[in-house]
Coordinates of C-alpha atoms in Angstrom, one line a residue:
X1 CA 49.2 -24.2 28.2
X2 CA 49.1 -27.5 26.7
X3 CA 47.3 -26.2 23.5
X4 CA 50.3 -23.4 23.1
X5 CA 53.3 -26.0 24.0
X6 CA 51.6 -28.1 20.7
X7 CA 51.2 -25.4 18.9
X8 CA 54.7 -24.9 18.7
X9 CA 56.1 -28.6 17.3
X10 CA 56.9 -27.7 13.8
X11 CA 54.6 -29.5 11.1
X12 CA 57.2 -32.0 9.7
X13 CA 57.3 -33.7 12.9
X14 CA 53.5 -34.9 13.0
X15 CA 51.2 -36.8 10.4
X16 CA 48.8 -34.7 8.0
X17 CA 45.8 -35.8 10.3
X18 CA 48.4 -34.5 13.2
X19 CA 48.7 -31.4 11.9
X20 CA 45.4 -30.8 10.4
X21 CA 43.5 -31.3 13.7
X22 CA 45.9 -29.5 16.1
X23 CA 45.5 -26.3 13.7
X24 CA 41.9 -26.7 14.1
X25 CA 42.4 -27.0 17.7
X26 CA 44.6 -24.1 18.1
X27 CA 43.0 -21.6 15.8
X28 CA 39.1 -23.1 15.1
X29 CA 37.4 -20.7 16.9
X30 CA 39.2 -17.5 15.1
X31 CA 39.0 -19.5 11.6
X32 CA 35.0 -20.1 12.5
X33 CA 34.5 -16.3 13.6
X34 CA 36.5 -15.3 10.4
X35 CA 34.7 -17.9 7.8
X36 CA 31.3 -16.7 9.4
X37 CA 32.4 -13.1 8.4
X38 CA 33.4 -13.4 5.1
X39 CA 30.6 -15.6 4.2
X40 CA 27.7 -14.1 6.0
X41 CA 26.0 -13.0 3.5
X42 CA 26.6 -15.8 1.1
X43 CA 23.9 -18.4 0.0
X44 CA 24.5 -21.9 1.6
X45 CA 25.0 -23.4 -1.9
X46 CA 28.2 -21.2 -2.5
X47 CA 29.3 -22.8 0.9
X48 CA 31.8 -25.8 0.9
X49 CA 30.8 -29.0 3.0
X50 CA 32.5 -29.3 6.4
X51 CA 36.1 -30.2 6.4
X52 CA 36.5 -28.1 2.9
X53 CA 36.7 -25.1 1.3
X54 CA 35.4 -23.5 -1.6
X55 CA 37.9 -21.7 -3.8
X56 CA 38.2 -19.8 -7.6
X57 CA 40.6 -21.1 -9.7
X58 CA 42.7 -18.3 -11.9
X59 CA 45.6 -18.3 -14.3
X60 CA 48.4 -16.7 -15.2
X61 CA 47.8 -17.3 -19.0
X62 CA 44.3 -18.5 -19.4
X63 CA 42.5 -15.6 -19.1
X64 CA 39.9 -16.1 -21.3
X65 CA 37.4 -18.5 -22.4
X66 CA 39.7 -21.9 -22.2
X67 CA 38.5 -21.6 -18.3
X68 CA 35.2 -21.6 -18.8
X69 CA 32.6 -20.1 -16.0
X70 CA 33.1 -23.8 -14.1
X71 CA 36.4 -22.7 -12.0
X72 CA 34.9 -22.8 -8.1
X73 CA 35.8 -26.1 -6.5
X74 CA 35.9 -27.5 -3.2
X75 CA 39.5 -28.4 -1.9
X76 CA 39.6 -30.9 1.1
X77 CA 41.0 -29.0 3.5
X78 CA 43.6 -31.9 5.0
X79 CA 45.0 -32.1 0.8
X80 CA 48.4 -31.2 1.1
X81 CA 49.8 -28.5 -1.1
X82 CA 51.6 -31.1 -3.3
X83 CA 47.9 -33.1 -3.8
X84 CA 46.6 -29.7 -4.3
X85 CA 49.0 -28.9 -7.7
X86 CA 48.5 -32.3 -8.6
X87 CA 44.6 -31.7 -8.9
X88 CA 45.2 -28.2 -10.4
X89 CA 47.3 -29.5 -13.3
X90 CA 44.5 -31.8 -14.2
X91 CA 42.8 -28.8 -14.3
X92 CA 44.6 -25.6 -16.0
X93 CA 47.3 -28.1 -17.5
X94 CA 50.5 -26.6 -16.2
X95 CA 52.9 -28.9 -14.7
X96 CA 53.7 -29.2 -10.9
X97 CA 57.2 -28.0 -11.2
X98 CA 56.5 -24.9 -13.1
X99 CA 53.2 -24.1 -11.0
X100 CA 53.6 -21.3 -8.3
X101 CA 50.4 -20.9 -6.6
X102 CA 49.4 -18.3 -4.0
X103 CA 45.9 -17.8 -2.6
X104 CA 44.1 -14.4 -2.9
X105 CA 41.2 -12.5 -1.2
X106 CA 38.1 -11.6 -3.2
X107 CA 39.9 -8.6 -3.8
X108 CA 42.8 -10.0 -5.6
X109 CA 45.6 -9.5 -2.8
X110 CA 47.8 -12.0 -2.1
X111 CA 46.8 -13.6 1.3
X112 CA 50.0 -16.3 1.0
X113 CA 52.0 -17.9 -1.2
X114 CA 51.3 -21.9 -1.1
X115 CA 55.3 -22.8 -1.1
X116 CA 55.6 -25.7 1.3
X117 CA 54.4 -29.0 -0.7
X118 CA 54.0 -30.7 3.0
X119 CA 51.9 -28.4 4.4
X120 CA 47.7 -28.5 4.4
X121 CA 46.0 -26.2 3.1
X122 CA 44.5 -25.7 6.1
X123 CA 48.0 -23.9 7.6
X124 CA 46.8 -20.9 4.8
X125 CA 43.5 -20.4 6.5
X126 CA 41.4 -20.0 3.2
X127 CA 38.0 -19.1 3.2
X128 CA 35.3 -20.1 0.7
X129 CA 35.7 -17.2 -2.2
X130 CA 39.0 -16.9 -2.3
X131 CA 40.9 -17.3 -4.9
X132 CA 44.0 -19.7 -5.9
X133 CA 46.0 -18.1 -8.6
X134 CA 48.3 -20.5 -10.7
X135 CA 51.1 -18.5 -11.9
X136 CA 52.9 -20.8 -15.0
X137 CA 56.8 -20.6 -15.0
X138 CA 57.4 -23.0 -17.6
X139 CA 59.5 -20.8 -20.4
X140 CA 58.2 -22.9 -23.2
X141 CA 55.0 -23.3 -21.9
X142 CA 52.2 -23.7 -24.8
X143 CA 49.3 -23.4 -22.9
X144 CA 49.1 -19.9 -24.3
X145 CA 47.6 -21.1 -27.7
X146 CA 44.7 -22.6 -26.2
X147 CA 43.3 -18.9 -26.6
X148 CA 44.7 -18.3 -29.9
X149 CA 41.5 -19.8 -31.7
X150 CA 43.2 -17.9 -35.2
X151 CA 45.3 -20.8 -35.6
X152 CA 42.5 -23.1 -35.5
X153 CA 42.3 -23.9 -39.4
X154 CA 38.5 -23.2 -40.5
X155 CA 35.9 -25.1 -43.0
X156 CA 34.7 -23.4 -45.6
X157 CA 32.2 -24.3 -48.6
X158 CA 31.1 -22.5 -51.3
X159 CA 27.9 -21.7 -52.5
X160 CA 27.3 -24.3 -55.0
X161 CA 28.3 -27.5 -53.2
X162 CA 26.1 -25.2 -49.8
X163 CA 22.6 -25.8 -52.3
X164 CA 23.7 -29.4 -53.6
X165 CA 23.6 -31.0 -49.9
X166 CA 20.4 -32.0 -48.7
X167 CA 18.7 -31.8 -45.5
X168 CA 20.5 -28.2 -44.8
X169 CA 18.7 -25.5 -43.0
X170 CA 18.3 -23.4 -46.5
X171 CA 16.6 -26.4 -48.2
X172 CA 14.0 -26.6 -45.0
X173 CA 13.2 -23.0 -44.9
X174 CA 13.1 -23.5 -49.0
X175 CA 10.1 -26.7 -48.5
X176 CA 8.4 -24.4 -45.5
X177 CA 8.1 -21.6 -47.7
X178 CA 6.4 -23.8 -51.0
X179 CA 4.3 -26.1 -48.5
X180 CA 0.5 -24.3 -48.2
X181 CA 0.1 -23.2 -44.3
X182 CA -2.3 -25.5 -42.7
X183 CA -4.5 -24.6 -39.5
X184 CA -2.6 -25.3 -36.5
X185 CA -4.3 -28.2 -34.1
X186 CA -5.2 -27.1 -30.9
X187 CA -2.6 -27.0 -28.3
X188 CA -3.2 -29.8 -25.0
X189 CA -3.3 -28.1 -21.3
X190 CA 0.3 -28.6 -20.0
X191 CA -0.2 -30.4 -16.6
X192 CA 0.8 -28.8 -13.8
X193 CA 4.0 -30.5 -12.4
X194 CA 3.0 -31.1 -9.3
X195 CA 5.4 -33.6 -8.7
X196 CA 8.2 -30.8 -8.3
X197 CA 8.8 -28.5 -5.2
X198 CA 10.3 -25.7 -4.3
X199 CA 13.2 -26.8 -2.3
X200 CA 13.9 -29.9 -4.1
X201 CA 17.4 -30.9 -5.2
X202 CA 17.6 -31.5 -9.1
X203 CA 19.4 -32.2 -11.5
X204 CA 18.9 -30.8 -15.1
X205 CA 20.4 -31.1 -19.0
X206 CA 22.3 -28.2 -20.6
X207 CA 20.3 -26.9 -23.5
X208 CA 22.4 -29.4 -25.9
X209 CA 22.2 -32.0 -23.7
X210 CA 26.1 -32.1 -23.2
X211 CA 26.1 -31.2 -19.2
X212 CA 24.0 -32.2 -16.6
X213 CA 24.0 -29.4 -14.2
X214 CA 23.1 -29.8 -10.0
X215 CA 20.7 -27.2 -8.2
X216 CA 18.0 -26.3 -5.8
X217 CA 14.5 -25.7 -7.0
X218 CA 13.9 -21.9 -6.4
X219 CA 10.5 -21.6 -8.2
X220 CA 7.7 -24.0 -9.8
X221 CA 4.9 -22.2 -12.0
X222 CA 3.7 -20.3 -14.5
X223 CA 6.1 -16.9 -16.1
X224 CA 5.1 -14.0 -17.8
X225 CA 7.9 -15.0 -20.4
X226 CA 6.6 -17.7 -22.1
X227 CA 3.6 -20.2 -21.9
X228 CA 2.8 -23.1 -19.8
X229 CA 4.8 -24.3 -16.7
X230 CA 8.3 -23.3 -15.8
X231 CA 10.9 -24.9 -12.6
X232 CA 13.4 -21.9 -11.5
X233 CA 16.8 -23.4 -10.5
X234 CA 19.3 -22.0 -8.5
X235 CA 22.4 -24.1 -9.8
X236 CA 25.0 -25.1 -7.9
X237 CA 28.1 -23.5 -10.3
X238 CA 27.9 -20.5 -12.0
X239 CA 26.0 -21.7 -15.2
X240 CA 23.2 -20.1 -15.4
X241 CA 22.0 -17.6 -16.9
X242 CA 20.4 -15.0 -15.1
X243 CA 20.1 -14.0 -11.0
X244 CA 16.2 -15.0 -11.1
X245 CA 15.0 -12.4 -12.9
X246 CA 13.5 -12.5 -16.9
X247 CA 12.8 -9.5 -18.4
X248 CA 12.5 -7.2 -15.6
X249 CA 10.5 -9.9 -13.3
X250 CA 11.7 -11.2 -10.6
X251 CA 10.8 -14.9 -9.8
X252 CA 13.5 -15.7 -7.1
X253 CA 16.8 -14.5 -5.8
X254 CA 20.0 -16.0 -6.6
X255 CA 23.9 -14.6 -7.4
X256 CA 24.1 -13.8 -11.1
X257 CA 24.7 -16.4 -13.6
X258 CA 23.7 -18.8 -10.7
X259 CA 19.6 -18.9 -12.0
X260 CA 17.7 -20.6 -14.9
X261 CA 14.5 -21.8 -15.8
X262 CA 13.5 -25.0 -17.3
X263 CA 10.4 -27.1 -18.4
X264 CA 9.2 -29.3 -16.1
X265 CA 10.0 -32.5 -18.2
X266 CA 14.1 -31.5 -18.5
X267 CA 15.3 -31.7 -15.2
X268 CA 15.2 -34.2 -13.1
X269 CA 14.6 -34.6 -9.0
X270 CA 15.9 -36.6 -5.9
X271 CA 18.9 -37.4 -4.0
X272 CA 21.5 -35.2 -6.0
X273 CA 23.8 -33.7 -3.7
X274 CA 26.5 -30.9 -4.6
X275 CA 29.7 -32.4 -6.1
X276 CA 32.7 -32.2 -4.9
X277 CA 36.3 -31.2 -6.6
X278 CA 37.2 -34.7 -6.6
X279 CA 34.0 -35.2 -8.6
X280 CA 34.3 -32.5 -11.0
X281 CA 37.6 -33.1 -12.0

């Protein structure tokens, strides 16, 4: 009795922590049972911490690459809808006031439309794999050309100035070719990294060093792919590059685009915990 008579004060009359915990209260054990369904068969790392969720981030314009693979973050759950927009535009770049956002199953159905700026986003009940869609309003919005990479005025050298630079890729190919091949020196035993377990949490550099991206360590050893010693990752975001397979062989299982394998000496392990949305934005 006492739960239903709170249920029924309307959310502007109580604080965000008010309202935050007596949803919880009312509806926790549905939301649990529901959560537990969708995500059943999920891996915990596609899981958001307690007290958040874990949600895809989609556009009404950007459709294509300007998003990158990196649009799953985790939304505090107490965030109100107006801290929510706020974090979005930082994100797909379209202003607050010409954002309409509604949340989406897996599916693509609308589940709600996120209209009250008060509310939590706990009142929408999402559930980790959902999707919040950003639909941009703004009549002169620009965001459009972000895609548009014809626009994007290119370099171009000719032939003659290409063989008067030094140090190009010609010129080294050139020097390989003239140079007399000399016997190769014998190759060292890699060491077995035995300092790196399966289980571990890690931390390793994209191939151009430019991102430094979070997993769990999935597989240590040797592949049929390539010589010496190799660390399977299964990364915390989708940027990877396979589901922990090479080739036909399977080394571990993983979602696709969530697996990768790297040497031993380019990745890094300890106390490196999954970031949060806060983090990543």
């Amino acid at each position: 009795g006492k739960q239903a008579s709170q249920a029924c004060i309307p959310y502007n009359y109580l604080s965000l922590s008010q309202t935050s915990k007596l949803y919880m209260a009312t509806y926790g054990e549905t939301f649990d049972a529901l959560r537990a369904y969708v995500t059943g068969g999920d891996e915990p790392a596609q899981r958001a911490p307690e007290g958040m969720v874990r949600l895809e981030i989609t556009h009404s314009v950007l459709t294509q690459s300007p998003m990158g693979s990196n649009n799953f973050k985790n939304f505090p759950l107490n965030s109100t809808i107006s801290d929510v927009k706020d974090k979005l535009y930082r994100f797909v770049g379209t202003s607050p006031s010409y954002m309409k956002v509604v949340l989406q199953d897996k599916s693509g159905a609308i589940v709600a439309s996120l209209d009250n700026d008060n509310a939590p986003l706990a009142a929408y009940r999402p559930q980790d794999g959902m999707r919040i869609h950003v639909i941009d309003t703004d009549p002169n919005s620009t965001i459009a050309q972000l895609q548009d990479t014809s626009q994007v005025p290119k370099y171009e050298m000719s032939e003659e100035e290409y063989n008067a630079r030094e140090g190009t890729y010609r010129k080294f190919k050139q020097a390989q070719k003239a140079s007399s091949a000399e016997p190769a020196a014998p190759v060292a035993e890699e060491p077995e990294p035995t300092h790196i377990h399966v289980g571990d949490r890690c931390e390793a550099d994209s191939e151009d060093g430019s991102l430094a991206r979070r997993g769990t360590v999935r597989y240590v050893g040797k592949v049929e792919f390539s010589s010496g010693y190799w660390v399977g990752i299964q990364f915390d975001e989708p940027l990877g590059k396979n589901d922990g397979s090479v080739k036909g062989k399977k080394y571990f299982e993983c979602p696709p685009k969530y697996g990768g394998f790297v040497k031993p000496d380019k990745l890094r392990v300890g106390d490196y915990p999954e970031e949060s949305f806060d983090d990543e934005i």
